[in-house]
Amino acid sequence: MRKAYRVKSEADFGRVFHQGKSTANRQFVVYTIDKEQAHFRLGISVGKKIGNAVTRNYVKRRIRQSVYELRDAIRPNQDFIVIARKPTAQMSMAEIKKSLEHVFNLAGIFKS
């Protein structure tokens, strides 16, 4: 995903965490906040409990690819942060995508 589609700054992360709404399932926690912008922005957080740096980056790449494949169904006017929980390190790509679809549906990220 291009840099324009990423939540990168600490201020933006903090705003989504403190002012946003959270939704969760067993594998992911998603914080969302509505904004006026041309496209959605994604932030990904994978903690050290998931594994070493190689494992964390592997999980982030899979999350990023899953969101990329779902990008046409996502509402454009929001920022959201995906936080991975421990079970994601052992999940396949299809399982990660299915779990993200589930939590995005709960959070109302998809277009109506």
Short mmCIF file of C-alpha atoms in Angstrom, two decimals:
data_model
loop_
_atom_site.label_atom_id
_atom_site.label_comp_id
_atom_site.label_asym_id
_atom_site.label_seq_id
_atom_site.Cartn_x
_atom_site.Cartn_y
_atom_site.Cartn_z
CA MET A 1 0.00 0.00 0.00
CA ARG A 2 1.19 3.51 -0.75
CA LYS A 3 2.32 5.82 2.05
CA ALA A 4 -0.79 7.96 1.59
CA TYR A 5 -2.84 4.98 2.80
CA ARG A 6 -0.92 4.55 6.07
CA VAL A 7 -1.33 6.07 9.52
CA LYS A 8 2.29 6.71 10.43
CA SER A 9 2.67 9.60 12.88
CA GLU A 10 2.43 9.17 16.62
CA ALA A 11 -0.13 11.98 16.78
CA ASP A 12 -2.42 10.23 14.29
CA PHE A 13 -2.09 6.91 16.13
CA GLY A 14 -2.89 8.64 19.42
CA ARG A 15 -5.94 10.38 17.98
CA VAL A 16 -7.36 7.10 16.65
CA PHE A 17 -6.66 5.30 19.96
CA HIS A 18 -8.13 7.96 22.23
CA GLN A 19 -11.02 9.28 20.16
CA GLY A 20 -11.82 6.23 18.05
CA LYS A 21 -14.17 3.31 18.62
CA SER A 22 -12.73 -0.15 19.25
CA THR A 23 -14.01 -3.52 18.03
CA ALA A 24 -12.37 -6.90 18.55
CA ASN A 25 -12.45 -10.59 17.85
CA ARG A 26 -10.04 -13.30 19.03
CA GLN A 27 -7.29 -12.38 16.57
CA PHE A 28 -7.53 -8.60 16.07
CA VAL A 29 -8.54 -5.34 17.74
CA VAL A 30 -9.56 -2.53 15.38
CA TYR A 31 -9.83 1.15 16.33
CA THR A 32 -11.72 3.37 13.87
CA ILE A 33 -12.31 7.09 13.57
CA ASP A 34 -14.14 8.98 10.82
CA LYS A 35 -12.31 11.75 8.96
CA GLU A 36 -12.87 13.87 5.88
CA GLN A 37 -10.41 12.54 3.32
CA ALA A 38 -10.34 11.01 -0.13
CA HIS A 39 -9.33 7.50 0.99
CA PHE A 40 -8.97 5.35 4.10
CA ARG A 41 -5.71 5.12 6.06
CA LEU A 42 -4.44 2.03 7.85
CA GLY A 43 -2.14 1.62 10.84
CA ILE A 44 -0.83 -1.76 11.95
CA SER A 45 0.49 -2.65 15.39
CA VAL A 46 2.05 -6.03 16.18
CA GLY A 47 3.47 -6.34 19.69
CA LYS A 48 6.49 -8.24 20.92
CA LYS A 49 4.27 -10.95 22.41
CA ILE A 50 3.61 -12.14 18.85
CA GLY A 51 7.23 -13.17 18.30
CA ASN A 52 10.59 -11.91 17.13
CA ALA A 53 11.04 -9.18 14.50
CA VAL A 54 10.87 -11.61 11.59
CA THR A 55 7.53 -13.01 12.79
CA ARG A 56 6.09 -9.55 13.51
CA ASN A 57 7.02 -8.28 10.04
CA TYR A 58 5.58 -11.45 8.48
CA VAL A 59 2.26 -10.84 10.26
CA LYS A 60 2.27 -7.16 9.21
CA ARG A 61 2.85 -8.07 5.56
CA ARG A 62 -0.06 -10.53 5.65
CA ILE A 63 -2.37 -7.97 7.28
CA ARG A 64 -1.34 -5.31 4.74
CA GLN A 65 -1.95 -7.69 1.83
CA SER A 66 -5.37 -8.72 3.20
CA VAL A 67 -6.43 -5.08 3.53
CA TYR A 68 -5.11 -4.42 0.02
CA GLU A 69 -7.33 -7.19 -1.32
CA LEU A 70 -10.33 -5.78 0.58
CA ARG A 71 -9.64 -2.12 -0.34
CA ASP A 72 -12.59 -1.75 -2.74
CA ALA A 73 -15.08 -2.67 -0.01
CA ILE A 74 -13.68 -0.27 2.61
CA ARG A 75 -15.33 3.11 3.24
CA PRO A 76 -12.97 5.95 2.21
CA ASN A 77 -13.60 8.48 4.98
CA GLN A 78 -11.84 6.88 7.95
CA ASP A 79 -8.61 6.01 9.67
CA PHE A 80 -8.29 2.64 11.34
CA ILE A 81 -5.65 0.76 13.29
CA VAL A 82 -5.38 -3.03 13.33
CA ILE A 83 -3.74 -4.58 16.40
CA ALA A 84 -2.74 -8.22 16.04
CA ARG A 85 -3.19 -10.63 18.92
CA LYS A 86 -1.09 -13.70 19.64
CA PRO A 87 -2.94 -16.32 17.53
CA THR A 88 -2.15 -14.45 14.28
CA ALA A 89 1.43 -15.76 14.17
CA GLN A 90 0.18 -19.29 13.43
CA MET A 91 -2.60 -18.33 11.01
CA SER A 92 -2.55 -18.82 7.26
CA MET A 93 -3.16 -15.97 4.82
CA ALA A 94 -6.75 -17.13 4.19
CA GLU A 95 -7.48 -17.29 7.93
CA ILE A 96 -6.07 -13.79 8.50
CA LYS A 97 -8.16 -12.37 5.66
CA LYS A 98 -11.33 -14.09 6.90
CA SER A 99 -10.75 -12.87 10.46
CA LEU A 100 -10.10 -9.31 9.23
CA GLU A 101 -13.31 -9.41 7.17
CA HIS A 102 -15.18 -10.48 10.31
CA VAL A 103 -13.79 -7.75 12.55
CA PHE A 104 -14.16 -5.09 9.80
CA ASN A 105 -17.79 -6.11 9.42
CA LEU A 106 -18.32 -5.74 13.18
CA ALA A 107 -16.59 -2.35 13.17
CA GLY A 108 -18.62 -1.03 10.22
CA ILE A 109 -15.57 -0.42 8.05
CA PHE A 110 -17.13 -1.89 4.93
CA LYS A 111 -19.35 0.14 2.60
CA SER A 112 -23.07 -0.42 3.00
#
